[in-house]
Coordinates of C-alpha atoms and ligand atoms in Angstrom, one line a residue:
M133 CA 8.9 27.2 -4.5
Q134 CA 5.1 28.8 -3.0
T135 CA 5.3 30.6 0.7
E136 CA 2.3 31.1 2.4
K137 CA 2.3 34.8 2.1
S138 CA 2.6 34.9 -1.8
L139 CA 0.1 32.1 -2.1
G140 CA -2.0 34.7 0.0
S141 CA -1.5 37.6 -2.9
Y142 CA -3.3 35.8 -5.7
P143 CA -7.1 36.5 -6.7
E144 CA -9.3 33.8 -5.7
I145 CA -12.2 32.9 -8.2
T146 CA -15.2 34.9 -8.9
D147 CA -18.7 34.4 -8.5
S148 CA -18.1 35.7 -11.8
Q149 CA -15.6 33.5 -13.4
I150 CA -17.3 30.4 -11.2
R151 CA -20.1 31.0 -13.0
E152 CA -18.7 32.0 -16.9
A153 CA -16.8 28.5 -16.4
L154 CA -19.7 26.6 -15.2
D155 CA -21.5 27.6 -17.8
K156 CA -18.4 27.2 -20.3
A157 CA -17.9 23.5 -19.1
V158 CA -21.7 22.1 -19.1
S159 CA -21.6 24.2 -23.2
L160 CA -18.6 21.8 -23.7
V161 CA -19.9 18.6 -22.4
T162 CA -23.1 18.9 -24.2
E163 CA -21.5 19.3 -27.2
N164 CA -19.2 16.2 -26.4
L165 CA -22.2 13.7 -26.1
R166 CA -21.7 13.6 -30.1
D167 CA -18.7 11.7 -30.1
F168 CA -19.8 10.3 -26.7
T169 CA -22.9 8.7 -25.5
V170 CA -22.7 5.4 -26.6
R171 CA -18.5 5.8 -27.1
F172 CA -16.2 7.4 -24.2
P173 CA -13.6 9.5 -24.6
D174 CA -9.4 7.5 -23.5
S175 CA -8.1 8.3 -20.9
N176 CA -6.6 11.9 -22.1
S177 CA -6.4 13.1 -25.6
R178 CA -3.9 13.6 -28.4
H179 CA -3.0 16.7 -29.3
N180 CA -6.0 18.1 -27.0
F181 CA -9.1 16.1 -29.0
Y182 CA -10.0 12.9 -27.2
P183 CA -10.3 9.7 -29.4
P184 CA -13.7 7.1 -28.9
T185 CA -12.9 4.5 -26.8
E186 CA -14.8 1.5 -25.7
N187 CA -15.5 0.8 -21.4
V188 CA -11.9 -0.1 -20.8
E189 CA -9.3 1.4 -18.1
W190 CA -9.5 2.8 -15.6
T191 CA -10.9 6.1 -16.3
T192 CA -14.1 6.5 -18.5
G193 CA -16.7 7.0 -15.2
F194 CA -15.1 10.0 -15.1
W195 CA -16.8 10.9 -18.6
T196 CA -20.0 9.7 -17.0
G197 CA -19.6 11.9 -13.8
Q198 CA -19.5 15.2 -16.3
I199 CA -22.4 14.5 -17.6
W200 CA -23.9 13.8 -14.3
L201 CA -23.0 16.7 -13.2
A202 CA -24.1 18.7 -16.3
F203 CA -27.3 17.4 -15.8
E204 CA -27.2 18.8 -12.0
T205 CA -26.4 22.2 -13.4
V206 CA -29.1 22.6 -15.4
R207 CA -31.9 20.4 -14.4
D208 CA -34.2 22.5 -13.1
K209 CA -33.5 25.5 -15.5
E210 CA -33.0 23.5 -18.6
P211 CA -35.5 20.7 -19.2
D212 CA -34.1 19.9 -22.9
R213 CA -30.7 20.0 -22.2
A214 CA -31.1 17.5 -18.4
R215 CA -33.2 15.1 -20.7
L216 CA -29.7 14.7 -23.0
L217 CA -28.0 14.3 -20.8
K218 CA -29.9 12.4 -18.6
T219 CA -30.5 9.7 -20.9
A220 CA -26.9 9.5 -22.5
G221 CA -26.1 9.8 -19.0
E222 CA -28.6 5.9 -18.7
I223 CA -26.5 4.7 -22.0
Q224 CA -23.9 4.7 -20.0
V225 CA -24.6 3.6 -16.9
E226 CA -25.9 0.1 -18.8
S227 CA -22.8 -0.1 -20.5
F228 CA -21.1 0.2 -16.6
L229 CA -23.5 -3.0 -16.3
N230 CA -22.6 -5.1 -18.9
R231 CA -18.4 -4.6 -17.7
I232 CA -18.8 -5.6 -14.7
R233 CA -21.5 -8.3 -15.7
D234 CA -19.0 -9.8 -18.4
K235 CA -15.7 -8.7 -16.4
V236 CA -14.3 -6.0 -19.0
D237 CA -11.2 -4.8 -17.5
V238 CA -11.4 -5.0 -14.0
D239 CA -8.7 -7.0 -12.8
H240 CA -7.8 -4.1 -10.4
H241 CA -8.8 -1.8 -8.0
D242 CA -9.7 1.0 -9.6
M243 CA -14.0 -0.2 -9.2
G244 CA -14.3 3.6 -7.0
F245 CA -13.1 5.9 -9.8
L246 CA -15.1 3.7 -12.3
Y247 CA -18.6 3.5 -10.7
S248 CA -18.6 6.1 -7.9
P249 CA -18.5 9.1 -11.0
S250 CA -21.0 6.9 -12.9
C251 CA -23.7 4.3 -11.2
V252 CA -23.6 5.5 -7.8
A253 CA -23.7 9.2 -8.9
A254 CA -27.2 8.2 -11.7
W255 CA -28.4 6.0 -8.6
K256 CA -28.4 8.7 -6.7
L257 CA -29.6 11.7 -8.7
T258 CA -32.6 9.5 -10.5
G259 CA -32.9 6.1 -8.3
N260 CA -31.3 4.2 -11.2
E261 CA -31.9 0.7 -10.0
T262 CA -29.4 -0.4 -12.8
A263 CA -26.6 1.6 -12.0
K264 CA -27.1 0.7 -7.8
K265 CA -26.9 -3.4 -9.0
A266 CA -23.8 -1.9 -11.2
A267 CA -22.2 -0.6 -7.9
V268 CA -22.7 -2.8 -6.1
M269 CA -21.3 -6.0 -7.7
A270 CA -18.2 -3.4 -8.0
A271 CA -17.7 -3.1 -4.7
D272 CA -18.1 -6.7 -4.4
Q273 CA -15.4 -7.2 -6.9
L274 CA -13.0 -4.9 -5.5
L275 CA -13.5 -7.0 -2.0
T276 CA -11.6 -9.9 -4.0
R277 CA -8.7 -7.9 -4.0
F278 CA -8.6 -7.5 -0.2
Q279 CA -5.4 -8.9 1.5
E280 CA -5.6 -10.4 4.9
R281 CA -1.7 -9.9 5.4
G282 CA -1.5 -6.4 5.3
Q283 CA -5.2 -5.3 5.6
F284 CA -5.1 -3.9 2.0
F285 CA -6.4 -3.7 -1.3
Q286 CA -4.0 -4.6 -3.9
A287 CA -3.6 -2.2 -6.5
W288 CA -2.6 -4.6 -10.0
G289 CA -1.7 -7.9 -11.2
E290 CA -1.9 -11.1 -9.4
L291 CA -3.1 -11.4 -6.5
G292 CA -0.5 -12.3 -3.5
A293 CA 2.4 -11.8 -6.4
R294 CA 5.6 -11.3 -4.7
D295 CA 6.2 -8.1 -7.3
N296 CA 2.9 -6.8 -7.0
Y297 CA 1.9 -7.3 -2.9
R298 CA 1.7 -3.2 -2.8
L299 CA -1.2 -0.4 -2.2
I300 CA -1.6 2.7 -3.7
I301 CA -1.8 6.8 -2.7
D302 CA -4.5 6.7 -5.2
C303 CA -7.3 4.4 -4.2
L304 CA -8.4 6.4 -1.2
L305 CA -10.6 7.7 -3.9
N306 CA -11.5 3.8 -4.2
M307 CA -12.6 3.5 -1.1
P308 CA -15.8 5.7 -0.6
L309 CA -17.6 3.0 -3.2
L310 CA -17.0 0.3 -0.1
F311 CA -18.6 2.8 2.5
W312 CA -21.8 3.4 0.0
A313 CA -22.6 -0.4 -1.1
S314 CA -22.2 -0.9 3.2
Q315 CA -24.9 1.7 3.3
V316 CA -27.7 1.2 1.2
T317 CA -26.8 -3.2 1.7
G318 CA -27.0 -3.1 5.0
D319 CA -23.6 -5.4 4.7
E320 CA -20.9 -3.6 7.2
K321 CA -17.7 -6.3 5.2
Y322 CA -17.3 -3.5 2.5
R323 CA -17.3 -0.6 5.4
T324 CA -15.1 -3.0 7.6
K325 CA -12.5 -3.7 4.8
A326 CA -12.3 0.0 3.4
Q327 CA -11.6 1.4 6.8
A328 CA -9.0 -1.6 7.3
H329 CA -7.2 -0.5 4.1
I330 CA -7.9 3.3 4.9
R331 CA -6.1 2.6 8.2
T332 CA -3.4 1.2 6.4
A333 CA -2.7 3.2 4.4
M334 CA -2.6 6.0 5.7
N335 CA -0.1 4.2 8.6
C336 CA 2.9 4.3 5.1
V337 CA 2.4 6.7 2.5
I338 CA 2.9 9.9 4.2
R339 CA 6.6 10.3 4.7
P340 CA 8.2 12.8 7.4
D341 CA 8.6 15.9 5.6
H342 CA 4.7 15.2 4.8
S343 CA 5.5 14.4 1.2
T344 CA 3.7 11.1 0.4
Y345 CA 4.1 7.7 -1.1
H346 CA 2.9 6.7 -4.9
T347 CA 3.1 3.2 -4.1
Y348 CA 4.0 1.2 -1.3
F349 CA 4.9 -2.2 -0.6
F350 CA 4.5 -5.3 1.6
D351 CA 5.7 -9.0 2.4
P352 CA 3.3 -11.7 1.3
G353 CA 4.4 -13.6 4.2
T354 CA 3.9 -11.8 7.0
G355 CA 2.2 -8.3 5.6
K356 CA 4.8 -6.1 7.4
L357 CA 6.0 -3.1 5.5
V358 CA 8.8 -3.1 2.8
R359 CA 9.1 -0.1 1.5
G360 CA 7.6 2.9 -0.2
V361 CA 8.1 3.0 -4.1
T362 CA 7.3 5.2 -7.0
H363 CA 5.5 4.9 -10.1
Q364 CA 3.9 7.4 -11.6
G365 CA 6.2 10.0 -9.8
N366 CA 9.8 11.1 -11.0
R367 CA 11.8 9.3 -8.4
D368 CA 11.2 6.3 -5.0
G369 CA 11.5 9.4 -2.4
S370 CA 9.8 12.5 -4.7
A371 CA 6.4 13.8 -4.3
W372 CA 4.3 13.3 -7.4
A373 CA 2.2 16.1 -7.7
R374 CA -1.2 13.6 -8.0
G375 CA -0.3 11.0 -5.4
Q376 CA -0.2 14.0 -3.1
A377 CA -3.1 15.3 -4.9
W378 CA -4.7 12.1 -3.9
G379 CA -3.4 11.8 -0.6
I380 CA -5.3 15.5 -0.1
Y381 CA -9.2 14.7 -1.3
G382 CA -8.2 11.0 -0.1
S383 CA -7.9 12.1 3.5
A384 CA -10.6 14.6 3.5
L385 CA -13.1 11.8 1.9
S386 CA -11.8 9.2 5.0
Y387 CA -12.7 12.0 7.3
R388 CA -15.8 12.0 6.0
Q389 CA -16.3 8.2 7.2
M390 CA -14.8 8.3 9.8
R391 CA -14.2 10.6 12.0
K392 CA -10.7 10.5 12.9
P393 CA -9.0 14.0 13.7
E394 CA -5.9 12.4 13.1
Y395 CA -7.2 12.5 9.4
I396 CA -7.4 15.9 9.4
D397 CA -4.3 16.5 10.5
I398 CA -2.8 14.2 7.6
F399 CA -5.7 16.5 5.4
R400 CA -3.2 19.4 6.7
K401 CA 0.2 17.9 6.4
V402 CA -0.1 17.1 2.5
T403 CA -2.5 19.8 1.7
D404 CA 0.4 22.3 2.7
Y405 CA 3.2 20.5 1.7
F406 CA 1.2 20.7 -2.0
L407 CA 0.3 24.6 -1.3
E408 CA 3.9 25.3 -0.7
H409 CA 5.5 22.9 -3.7
L410 CA 3.6 25.1 -6.2
P411 CA 5.6 27.1 -8.7
D412 CA 5.0 30.6 -9.3
D413 CA 1.7 30.1 -11.8
L414 CA 0.3 27.6 -9.4
I415 CA -0.1 25.0 -11.8
P416 CA 1.6 22.1 -10.4
Y417 CA 4.5 21.0 -12.3
W418 CA 3.6 16.8 -12.5
D419 CA 6.0 16.0 -9.8
F420 CA 7.5 18.3 -7.4
D421 CA 11.2 18.1 -8.0
F422 CA 10.3 20.3 -11.1
D423 CA 10.3 24.3 -10.2
N424 CA 10.2 27.2 -11.9
G425 CA 12.1 27.2 -14.7
S426 CA 11.7 23.7 -15.6
S427 CA 11.2 23.0 -19.0
E428 CA 9.1 19.9 -17.0
P429 CA 4.9 19.7 -18.3
R430 CA 2.5 20.4 -15.6
D431 CA -0.3 18.3 -14.5
S432 CA -2.8 20.6 -14.3
S433 CA -5.4 17.2 -12.9
A434 CA -3.4 17.7 -9.7
A435 CA -4.6 21.3 -8.8
A436 CA -8.2 20.3 -9.4
I437 CA -8.1 16.9 -7.7
A438 CA -6.6 19.0 -4.3
V439 CA -8.9 21.7 -5.1
C440 CA -12.1 19.1 -4.4
G441 CA -10.2 17.9 -1.8
I442 CA -9.4 21.3 0.1
L443 CA -13.3 22.4 -0.4
E444 CA -14.1 19.2 1.2
M445 CA -12.6 19.0 4.4
S446 CA -12.7 22.9 4.5
K447 CA -16.6 21.4 5.9
Y448 CA -15.1 19.6 9.1
L449 CA -12.6 22.5 9.3
E450 CA -13.9 25.5 12.6
N451 CA -14.2 28.7 10.8
G452 CA -10.6 30.5 10.4
E453 CA -9.0 27.7 9.3
A454 CA -11.9 26.6 7.3
S455 CA -11.6 29.6 5.1
H456 CA -8.0 29.3 5.0
Y457 CA -8.2 26.8 3.0
R458 CA -11.1 27.6 1.3
K459 CA -9.4 30.6 -0.1
A460 CA -6.2 28.4 -1.0
A461 CA -8.7 26.6 -2.8
K462 CA -10.3 29.2 -4.8
R463 CA -6.9 30.8 -5.4
L464 CA -6.2 27.6 -7.9
L465 CA -9.3 27.0 -9.4
A466 CA -8.5 30.9 -10.8
A467 CA -5.6 29.9 -11.7
L468 CA -6.8 26.9 -13.5
W469 CA -9.6 28.7 -15.2
E470 CA -7.0 31.6 -16.3
K471 CA -4.8 28.8 -17.5
C472 CA -6.2 26.2 -18.3
A473 CA -9.7 26.0 -19.4
V474 CA -10.7 24.6 -22.4
R475 CA -13.2 28.3 -24.0
S476 CA -13.8 27.0 -27.5
P477 CA -14.3 23.1 -29.2
E478 CA -12.5 24.3 -31.7
E479 CA -9.5 24.6 -29.4
S480 CA -10.3 20.7 -27.6
N481 CA -13.0 18.2 -27.1
G482 CA -12.2 18.3 -23.3
L483 CA -12.3 20.6 -20.4
L484 CA -9.1 21.2 -18.7
L485 CA -5.3 21.0 -20.3
H486 CA -2.0 21.1 -19.5
G487 CA -1.9 17.4 -17.7
T488 CA -0.1 14.6 -18.0
Y489 CA -0.9 11.3 -17.5
A490 CA 2.5 9.1 -17.3
R491 CA 5.8 11.0 -18.0
G492 CA 8.6 8.2 -17.9
T493 CA 11.9 8.9 -16.3
P494 CA 15.2 6.8 -16.0
T495 CA 14.1 6.4 -12.0
N496 CA 10.6 5.2 -13.0
P497 CA 8.9 2.3 -14.9
C498 CA 6.7 4.5 -17.0
T499 CA 6.5 5.9 -20.1
D500 CA 5.3 9.1 -21.3
R501 CA 1.7 9.1 -21.8
G502 CA -0.6 12.0 -22.2
V503 CA 2.2 14.4 -22.0
D504 CA 0.3 18.0 -21.8
E505 CA -2.7 16.9 -22.9
C506 CA -6.2 16.7 -21.4
N507 CA -7.0 13.7 -19.2
T508 CA -11.3 12.8 -18.4
W509 CA -10.2 12.7 -14.5
G510 CA -8.7 16.3 -14.4
D511 CA -11.9 17.7 -16.8
Y512 CA -14.2 15.5 -14.4
F513 CA -12.3 17.0 -10.9
Y514 CA -12.3 21.1 -12.2
L515 CA -15.8 20.4 -13.5
E516 CA -16.8 18.9 -9.7
S517 CA -14.7 21.7 -7.5
L518 CA -17.0 24.3 -10.1
I519 CA -20.0 23.0 -8.7
R520 CA -19.0 22.8 -5.5
L521 CA -18.8 26.0 -5.2
T522 CA -22.2 27.3 -6.4
G523 CA -23.7 25.5 -3.2
D524 CA -24.5 22.5 -1.1
W525 CA -23.1 18.8 -3.3
D526 CA -24.1 15.8 -2.4
L527 CA -21.2 14.0 -3.4
Y528 CA -21.3 10.5 -6.0
W529 CA -18.4 9.7 -3.9
Ligands
LIG829 N1 -5.3 6.3 -10.7 C1 -4.3 6.5 -11.4 C2 -3.4 8.2 -11.8 O1 -3.3 9.2 -11.2 O2 -2.8 7.7 -12.9

């Protein structure tokens, strides 16, 4: 386990490493357009190579998001490459419009993960009206999952069913789509529901020791809190590393929208827990039950998400505290660059090695999936973190 002092002794990623890592990542994304323009990479790689898939699951937006991040990086200096990326992004936006219009695999809450990095990004960067239409439709779809009794968005399953009447911490990242939808439509209904969900989630997912529950059940009859339960963590009482990271980025994005000082406090708590429970090489195990010397797999994606969340919140903190957290983020990113970043297309068609989608244990309902593999969100947040460190970045979230 890290102490703050020992974290301080790690090197921060340097400006030249950031430039090198970004150039490398943008080249790899461009290279991967060959296979993934009409189709998408699956959620996780197999032996470090993604097979192609249709536009299904909660993860395809992360690939389109990488295309837009790469487009932004080269837009002003490499017009030919920028054109190639923009064309691919536009083809994918059409696919996202079809998906929401035909309601393909959208009976869940992950409309933000799908439509913010793909369609909101396209609209912000290029004014693409198809993208705007698709993203507003996705926001409408998400509204259908709001539960008045309990005031939250139900993550999965049949609406109102007792065994699915719960929110999950990940959903904090779906909320920016709703704030954006209110902004572009002028209709407050999206923002109102997002604010209610955030208030509910913040009230139940943070434990007294500042670790987090992955999911929290409510009583469908009364809306009262029932209990915290894990889905992808090691056990109900453990801290699933990626859930903790969703809490970090989720609290930063919630503060950005709502400016409630208590969300800064929550950010400090969940971030400090994350940083203090990293192993010696700074790449988190998939659950903080595991520590130095464990043979359990890592989840590099949790670190990438945490870096983005910390960099976002640093904008709103006073100088000393902002610098403390930015340094921590740059130390994590140095570790990702050194130990997990893909260097060549022969190695992988992803960007970030050593992620874990799900690890099955006797105390959770999962089976192993994408263990010690790339996953599309790890790739996306790694690239986002590099771009965040090269200047002011206008969020897709
Ligand atoms: N949002 C699902 C996951 O992080 O696996």
